[in-house]
mmCIF file of C-alpha atoms in Angstrom:
data_model
loop_
_atom_site.group_PDB
_atom_site.id
_atom_site.type_symbol
_atom_site.label_atom_id
_atom_site.label_comp_id
_atom_site.label_asym_id
_atom_site.label_seq_id
_atom_site.Cartn_x
_atom_site.Cartn_y
_atom_site.Cartn_z
ATOM 1 C CA MET A 1 39.149 3.641 32.090
ATOM 2 C CA SER A 2 38.822 -0.176 32.526
ATOM 3 C CA GLY A 3 39.095 -2.511 29.602
ATOM 4 C CA ASN A 4 35.516 -3.731 30.204
ATOM 5 C CA PHE A 5 34.120 -0.235 30.037
ATOM 6 C CA ALA A 6 36.036 0.651 26.941
ATOM 7 C CA THR A 7 34.622 -2.553 25.224
ATOM 8 C CA THR A 8 31.149 -1.577 26.358
ATOM 9 C CA ALA A 9 31.566 1.927 25.067
ATOM 10 C CA VAL A 10 32.802 0.743 21.627
ATOM 11 C CA THR A 11 29.947 -1.779 21.493
ATOM 12 C CA ALA A 12 27.488 1.022 22.325
ATOM 13 C CA ILE A 13 28.787 3.108 19.443
ATOM 14 C CA ALA A 14 28.589 0.320 16.944
ATOM 15 C CA THR A 15 25.070 -0.567 18.164
ATOM 16 C CA LEU A 16 23.716 2.879 18.023
ATOM 17 C CA ALA A 17 25.249 3.359 14.626
ATOM 18 C CA THR A 18 22.721 1.059 13.087
ATOM 19 C CA VAL A 19 19.499 2.136 11.471
ATOM 20 C CA SER A 20 18.834 4.782 14.124
ATOM 21 C CA GLY A 21 19.318 2.317 16.943
ATOM 22 C CA LEU A 22 16.770 -0.364 16.072
ATOM 23 C CA LEU A 23 19.309 -3.151 16.443
ATOM 24 C CA ILE A 24 19.048 -2.757 20.149
ATOM 25 C CA LYS A 25 17.422 -6.057 20.891
ATOM 26 C CA GLY A 26 15.543 -4.918 23.952
ATOM 27 C CA LYS A 27 13.838 -2.365 21.755
ATOM 28 C CA LEU A 28 12.749 -4.999 19.297
ATOM 29 C CA VAL A 29 10.726 -6.623 22.070
ATOM 30 C CA GLN A 30 8.883 -3.375 22.686
ATOM 31 C CA ALA A 31 8.590 -2.822 18.923
ATOM 32 C CA ALA A 32 6.895 -6.191 18.468
ATOM 33 C CA ARG A 33 4.326 -5.440 21.144
ATOM 34 C CA LEU A 34 3.469 -1.922 19.800
ATOM 35 C CA GLN A 35 3.342 -3.208 16.212
ATOM 36 C CA THR A 36 0.731 -5.782 17.264
ATOM 37 C CA GLU A 37 -1.365 -3.063 18.855
ATOM 38 C CA ALA A 38 -1.100 -0.987 15.665
ATOM 39 C CA SER A 39 -1.650 -3.808 13.169
ATOM 40 C CA ALA A 40 -5.287 -3.172 12.356
ATOM 41 C CA THR A 41 -4.651 0.561 11.704
ATOM 42 C CA LEU A 42 -1.579 -0.133 9.682
ATOM 43 C CA ALA A 43 -3.483 -2.509 7.567
ATOM 44 C CA SER A 44 -5.949 0.235 6.823
ATOM 45 C CA LEU A 45 -3.139 2.687 6.210
ATOM 46 C CA ALA A 46 -1.559 0.324 3.624
ATOM 47 C CA GLN A 47 -4.477 1.004 1.324
ATOM 48 C CA THR A 48 -3.787 4.698 1.205
ATOM 49 C CA PRO A 49 -0.959 6.677 -0.507
ATOM 50 C CA PRO A 50 2.313 7.056 1.458
ATOM 51 C CA GLN A 51 2.310 9.824 4.048
ATOM 52 C CA SER A 52 4.537 12.754 3.141
ATOM 53 C CA LEU A 53 7.311 13.846 5.549
ATOM 54 C CA ASP A 54 7.809 17.650 5.910
ATOM 55 C CA LEU A 55 11.242 18.209 7.463
ATOM 56 C CA ILE A 56 11.555 21.820 8.542
ATOM 57 C CA ASP A 57 14.923 23.198 9.549
ATOM 58 C CA ARG A 58 14.419 25.507 12.529
ATOM 59 C CA VAL A 59 17.991 26.913 12.391
ATOM 60 C CA GLU A 60 18.034 30.512 11.307
ATOM 61 C CA GLU A 61 20.167 30.995 8.224
ATOM 62 C CA GLY A 62 23.357 32.907 8.951
ATOM 63 C CA SER A 63 23.140 32.320 12.705
ATOM 64 C CA ASP A 64 26.132 31.266 14.790
ATOM 65 C CA PHE A 65 24.758 27.648 15.075
ATOM 66 C CA ASP A 66 24.084 27.630 11.361
ATOM 67 C CA ALA A 67 27.666 28.528 10.666
ATOM 68 C CA PHE A 68 28.950 25.899 13.046
ATOM 69 C CA ARG A 69 26.746 23.191 11.634
ATOM 70 C CA ASP A 70 28.137 23.914 8.159
ATOM 71 C CA ARG A 71 31.712 23.657 9.440
ATOM 72 C CA LEU A 72 30.891 20.464 11.271
ATOM 73 C CA TRP A 73 29.306 18.877 8.111
ATOM 74 C CA GLN A 74 32.413 19.833 6.069
ATOM 75 C CA ALA A 75 34.609 18.240 8.796
ATOM 76 C CA ILE A 76 32.550 15.058 8.666
ATOM 77 C CA GLN A 77 32.930 14.875 4.904
ATOM 78 C CA ARG A 78 36.696 15.385 5.168
ATOM 79 C CA ARG A 79 36.973 13.032 8.194
ATOM 80 C CA ASP A 80 38.631 15.980 10.051
ATOM 81 C CA ALA A 81 39.226 14.293 13.425
ATOM 82 C CA THR A 82 40.828 17.417 14.956
ATOM 83 C CA PHE A 83 37.803 19.547 14.375
ATOM 84 C CA VAL A 84 35.286 16.984 15.713
ATOM 85 C CA TYR A 85 37.424 16.162 18.748
ATOM 86 C CA ASP A 86 37.289 19.938 19.518
ATOM 87 C CA THR A 87 33.530 19.831 19.625
ATOM 88 C CA LEU A 88 33.421 17.014 22.291
ATOM 89 C CA PRO A 89 33.501 17.517 25.976
ATOM 90 C CA SER A 90 36.879 16.782 27.504
ATOM 91 C CA SER A 91 35.150 14.860 30.228
ATOM 92 C CA GLY A 92 33.604 12.531 27.632
ATOM 93 C CA LEU A 93 30.515 12.121 25.531
ATOM 94 C CA PHE A 94 27.327 10.311 26.507
ATOM 95 C CA ILE A 95 25.811 8.029 23.854
ATOM 96 C CA GLY A 96 22.371 6.907 25.096
ATOM 97 C CA SER A 97 22.928 5.978 28.654
ATOM 98 C CA VAL A 98 26.501 4.950 28.126
ATOM 99 C CA GLY A 99 29.285 7.279 29.229
ATOM 100 C CA PRO A 100 31.084 9.423 29.642
ATOM 101 C CA ILE A 101 33.064 8.028 26.649
ATOM 102 C CA THR A 102 36.399 9.679 26.340
ATOM 103 C CA PRO A 103 37.037 11.108 22.828
ATOM 104 C CA THR A 104 40.040 8.778 22.132
ATOM 105 C CA ILE A 105 37.737 5.691 22.308
ATOM 106 C CA LEU A 106 35.778 7.032 19.359
ATOM 107 C CA ALA A 107 38.796 6.310 17.181
ATOM 108 C CA LEU A 108 38.158 9.230 14.776
ATOM 109 C CA GLU A 109 41.608 8.758 13.243
ATOM 110 C CA ASP A 110 40.037 5.773 11.488
ATOM 111 C CA ALA A 111 37.931 7.027 8.607
ATOM 112 C CA ASP A 112 35.685 3.928 8.906
ATOM 113 C CA SER A 113 35.055 4.382 12.597
ATOM 114 C CA PRO A 114 31.357 3.749 13.417
ATOM 115 C CA PHE A 115 31.188 7.100 15.018
ATOM 116 C CA TRP A 116 31.807 8.913 11.660
ATOM 117 C CA HIS A 117 28.839 7.025 10.146
ATOM 118 C CA LEU A 118 26.716 7.943 13.155
ATOM 119 C CA LEU A 119 27.591 11.646 12.849
ATOM 120 C CA GLU A 120 27.042 11.630 9.057
ATOM 121 C CA LYS A 121 23.669 10.072 9.488
ATOM 122 C CA MET A 122 22.435 12.510 12.150
ATOM 123 C CA LEU A 123 23.637 15.652 10.245
ATOM 124 C CA ALA A 124 22.770 14.644 6.734
ATOM 125 C CA PRO A 125 19.151 15.900 6.710
ATOM 126 C CA GLN A 126 20.285 19.406 7.758
ATOM 127 C CA SER A 127 17.109 19.580 9.723
ATOM 128 C CA CYS A 128 17.402 20.655 13.421
ATOM 129 C CA GLU A 129 15.349 22.268 16.123
ATOM 130 C CA LEU A 130 15.569 23.523 19.642
ATOM 131 C CA ASP A 131 15.386 20.484 21.902
ATOM 132 C CA ASP A 132 13.831 20.171 25.346
ATOM 133 C CA TYR A 133 16.734 17.888 26.493
ATOM 134 C CA PRO A 134 18.406 19.576 29.494
ATOM 135 C CA GLY A 135 21.832 20.968 28.744
ATOM 136 C CA SER A 136 24.782 20.982 31.089
ATOM 137 C CA LEU A 137 24.217 24.620 31.840
ATOM 138 C CA PRO A 138 21.064 26.246 33.390
ATOM 139 C CA ASP A 139 18.756 27.654 30.660
ATOM 140 C CA SER A 140 21.127 26.734 27.876
ATOM 141 C CA ALA A 141 19.681 26.449 24.394
ATOM 142 C CA VAL A 142 20.063 22.961 23.066
ATOM 143 C CA TRP A 143 19.779 22.176 19.400
ATOM 144 C CA GLY A 144 18.852 18.598 18.318
ATOM 145 C CA CYS A 145 19.693 17.111 14.978
ATOM 146 C CA PRO A 146 17.848 15.593 13.120
ATOM 147 C CA ASN A 147 14.275 16.469 14.114
ATOM 148 C CA ILE A 148 12.701 13.381 12.506
ATOM 149 C CA ALA A 149 10.354 12.624 15.416
ATOM 150 C CA SER A 150 8.490 15.965 15.255
ATOM 151 C CA ALA A 151 8.156 15.734 11.549
ATOM 152 C CA MET A 152 6.482 12.271 11.569
ATOM 153 C CA PRO A 153 2.826 12.873 10.425
ATOM 154 C CA PHE A 154 1.311 10.478 13.073
ATOM 155 C CA GLN A 155 2.906 12.046 16.111
ATOM 156 C CA SER A 156 0.725 14.032 18.454
ATOM 157 C CA GLY A 157 -0.461 17.108 16.599
ATOM 158 C CA GLY A 158 0.431 15.625 13.253
ATOM 159 C CA ILE A 159 -1.843 15.401 10.202
ATOM 160 C CA ASN A 160 -3.346 12.057 11.186
ATOM 161 C CA ASN A 161 -3.437 10.860 14.767
ATOM 162 C CA THR A 162 -4.975 7.417 14.046
ATOM 163 C CA LEU A 163 -2.008 5.353 15.262
ATOM 164 C CA PRO A 164 -0.919 4.802 18.879
ATOM 165 C CA ASP A 165 1.316 7.488 20.289
ATOM 166 C CA PRO A 166 4.156 7.016 19.983
ATOM 167 C CA VAL A 167 4.264 4.990 16.743
ATOM 168 C CA VAL A 168 7.994 4.509 16.961
ATOM 169 C CA PRO A 169 8.252 0.775 16.148
ATOM 170 C CA GLY A 170 5.879 0.637 13.248
ATOM 171 C CA GLN A 171 7.156 3.260 10.848
ATOM 172 C CA VAL A 172 10.321 4.715 9.356
ATOM 173 C CA ALA A 173 10.939 7.927 7.461
ATOM 174 C CA VAL A 174 12.632 7.801 4.039
ATOM 175 C CA VAL A 175 14.448 11.095 3.528
ATOM 176 C CA GLY A 176 15.334 11.875 -0.075
ATOM 177 C CA ARG A 177 13.907 12.227 -3.558
ATOM 178 C CA GLY A 178 13.211 9.152 -5.734
ATOM 179 C CA VAL A 179 14.839 6.765 -3.243
ATOM 180 C CA ASN A 180 14.803 3.196 -4.669
ATOM 181 C CA VAL A 181 12.970 0.401 -2.879
ATOM 182 C CA ARG A 182 14.720 -2.800 -3.956
ATOM 183 C CA SER A 183 13.523 -6.465 -4.059
ATOM 184 C CA ARG A 184 16.605 -7.642 -2.134
ATOM 185 C CA PRO A 185 18.959 -5.958 0.376
ATOM 186 C CA ARG A 186 21.733 -5.250 -2.043
ATOM 187 C CA LEU A 187 22.510 -2.747 -4.856
ATOM 188 C CA GLY A 188 21.715 -3.875 -8.399
ATOM 189 C CA THR A 189 18.559 -5.781 -7.568
ATOM 190 C CA SER A 190 15.252 -4.922 -9.159
ATOM 191 C CA VAL A 191 13.441 -1.730 -8.085
ATOM 192 C CA VAL A 192 9.925 -2.388 -6.725
ATOM 193 C CA GLY A 193 9.076 1.218 -5.806
ATOM 194 C CA ARG A 194 10.407 4.698 -5.191
ATOM 195 C CA LEU A 195 9.890 6.990 -2.202
ATOM 196 C CA SER A 196 10.380 10.727 -1.784
ATOM 197 C CA ASN A 197 10.392 12.113 1.773
ATOM 198 C CA GLU A 198 7.711 9.692 2.881
ATOM 199 C CA VAL A 199 6.740 7.568 5.924
ATOM 200 C CA VAL A 200 6.239 3.838 5.387
ATOM 201 C CA GLU A 201 5.772 0.711 7.425
ATOM 202 C CA PHE A 202 8.810 -0.914 8.905
ATOM 203 C CA ASP A 203 8.793 -4.693 8.325
ATOM 204 C CA GLN A 204 9.437 -6.082 11.819
ATOM 205 C CA THR A 205 9.203 -9.702 10.778
ATOM 206 C CA VAL A 206 11.816 -9.496 7.884
ATOM 207 C CA TRP A 207 14.045 -7.328 10.102
ATOM 208 C CA GLN A 208 14.281 -9.936 12.858
ATOM 209 C CA GLU A 209 14.894 -12.679 10.194
ATOM 210 C CA LEU A 210 17.777 -10.673 8.884
ATOM 211 C CA LEU A 211 19.216 -10.249 12.387
ATOM 212 C CA GLN A 212 19.287 -14.034 12.652
ATOM 213 C CA THR A 213 20.480 -14.910 9.202
ATOM 214 C CA THR A 214 22.516 -12.004 7.709
ATOM 215 C CA PRO A 215 23.021 -9.247 10.276
ATOM 216 C CA GLU A 216 25.696 -7.763 8.096
ATOM 217 C CA ALA A 217 22.944 -6.660 5.678
ATOM 218 C CA THR A 218 21.463 -4.353 8.342
ATOM 219 C CA ASP A 219 24.454 -3.219 10.492
ATOM 220 C CA ASP A 220 25.745 -0.096 8.933
ATOM 221 C CA PRO A 221 23.756 3.158 9.207
ATOM 222 C CA ILE A 222 24.865 4.173 5.720
ATOM 223 C CA ASP A 223 25.542 1.020 3.818
ATOM 224 C CA GLY A 224 22.998 -1.357 5.374
ATOM 225 C CA TRP A 225 19.357 -2.023 4.499
ATOM 226 C CA THR A 226 15.953 -1.650 6.104
ATOM 227 C CA PRO A 227 12.991 -3.800 5.154
ATOM 228 C CA VAL A 228 9.791 -1.851 4.523
ATOM 229 C CA ILE A 229 6.207 -2.580 3.354
ATOM 230 C CA LEU A 230 4.789 -0.157 0.830
ATOM 231 C CA PRO A 231 1.122 1.002 0.856
ATOM 232 C CA ASN A 232 0.383 -1.496 -1.919
ATOM 233 C CA GLN A 233 1.695 -4.265 0.418
ATOM 234 C CA VAL A 234 4.792 -4.840 -1.721
ATOM 235 C CA GLN A 235 7.758 -5.690 0.509
ATOM 236 C CA GLY A 236 11.160 -4.258 -0.254
ATOM 237 C CA TYR A 237 14.484 -2.807 1.128
ATOM 238 C CA VAL A 238 15.645 0.818 1.384
ATOM 239 C CA TYR A 239 19.313 1.748 1.644
ATOM 240 C CA ASN A 240 19.992 2.779 5.233
ATOM 241 C CA ARG A 241 21.542 6.096 4.157
ATOM 242 C CA TYR A 242 18.034 7.365 3.532
ATOM 243 C CA VAL A 243 16.161 5.718 6.415
ATOM 244 C CA TYR A 244 15.394 7.313 9.751
ATOM 245 C CA HIS A 245 13.479 6.004 12.756
ATOM 246 C CA PRO A 246 11.665 8.646 14.771
ATOM 247 C CA SER A 247 13.181 7.503 18.031
ATOM 248 C CA GLY A 248 16.692 7.106 16.552
ATOM 249 C CA PRO A 249 19.850 8.887 17.727
ATOM 250 C CA ARG A 250 19.990 12.657 17.572
ATOM 251 C CA ALA A 251 22.937 14.874 18.223
ATOM 252 C CA LEU A 252 22.535 17.432 20.933
ATOM 253 C CA PHE A 253 24.565 20.700 20.842
ATOM 254 C CA GLU A 254 24.930 23.580 23.266
ATOM 255 C CA LEU A 255 27.139 26.645 23.560
ATOM 256 C CA VAL A 256 29.742 26.281 26.201
ATOM 257 C CA ASP A 257 32.281 29.022 26.883
ATOM 258 C CA GLY A 258 31.750 30.521 23.474
ATOM 259 C CA ARG A 259 31.982 27.306 21.435
ATOM 260 C CA TRP A 260 29.469 24.754 20.274
ATOM 261 C CA GLN A 261 29.790 21.426 21.799
ATOM 262 C CA LEU A 262 28.318 18.022 21.001
ATOM 263 C CA PHE A 263 27.600 16.931 24.610
ATOM 264 C CA GLN A 264 25.102 14.075 24.127
ATOM 265 C CA ILE A 265 23.641 11.605 21.586
ATOM 266 C CA ALA A 266 20.180 10.949 22.767
ATOM 267 C CA ILE A 267 17.622 8.323 22.051
ATOM 268 C CA ASN A 268 13.879 8.580 22.672
ATOM 269 C CA GLU A 269 13.321 5.413 24.574
ATOM 270 C CA ASP A 270 12.877 4.013 28.086
ATOM 271 C CA ALA A 271 16.218 2.847 29.344
ATOM 272 C CA SER A 272 14.543 -0.182 30.779
ATOM 273 C CA THR A 273 14.210 -1.599 27.302
ATOM 274 C CA LEU A 274 17.908 -1.535 26.690
ATOM 275 C CA PRO A 275 20.173 -4.571 27.399
ATOM 276 C CA GLU A 276 21.861 -4.443 30.795
ATOM 277 C CA ASP A 277 25.256 -3.435 29.321
ATOM 278 C CA PHE A 278 23.746 -0.215 28.002
ATOM 279 C CA ARG A 279 21.912 0.926 31.142
#
């Protein structure tokens, strides 16, 4: 593997390990356009209570995939590189449109590797469903985790189809009970609201300002921050650990030769919106 490709792969991992991929600058252009189209409806939405998020785990309790997912989650918590390496294709993993990325480039021996944070973020909701993404084998069953997109209330078939479809740029899901919304993007600042499994408006303007001034405040998918606007128009920040974007990365698993394999990390977006290095 060339040095340039390795650098690109590592950059891809770090980029996708942000708040569900929203730091991809090409996507922000698309986000701004769709946000403008949805502005009138979002203004009306802001006068109503937050929309609840009903995450349903489609994995059958006690099934083979359920047992595998539990073992994988424990391995993530322990930073068990051996177990995770064993779930990856020997030929390499695709992250978005980048790959195949050989397992060694993921640097799982480093407990602070961005890939660990990406895995933790995708598996934390423990909410998966059968995915229509094609697997490497004909007619293979592919499980996707998390299933945030299908749980978003404004998606097609949701409880309120008043926003453009998709509404990816304008909203984020906050997963958790009593999650603090803070006045500033750091712990210890005043709490301006609390959210419990709700969908709120993503503050595009503040996000882009943070990218220009203090990108370190947003970078990490666990320890960074996402600016939001509450229904009462109060602006605040939510810890990235609890924030999910409907088009953000999701882990795709399939059964290959009797063992579950993480073969792809997919993103719901047109590749043309990605920077050239990621196509």
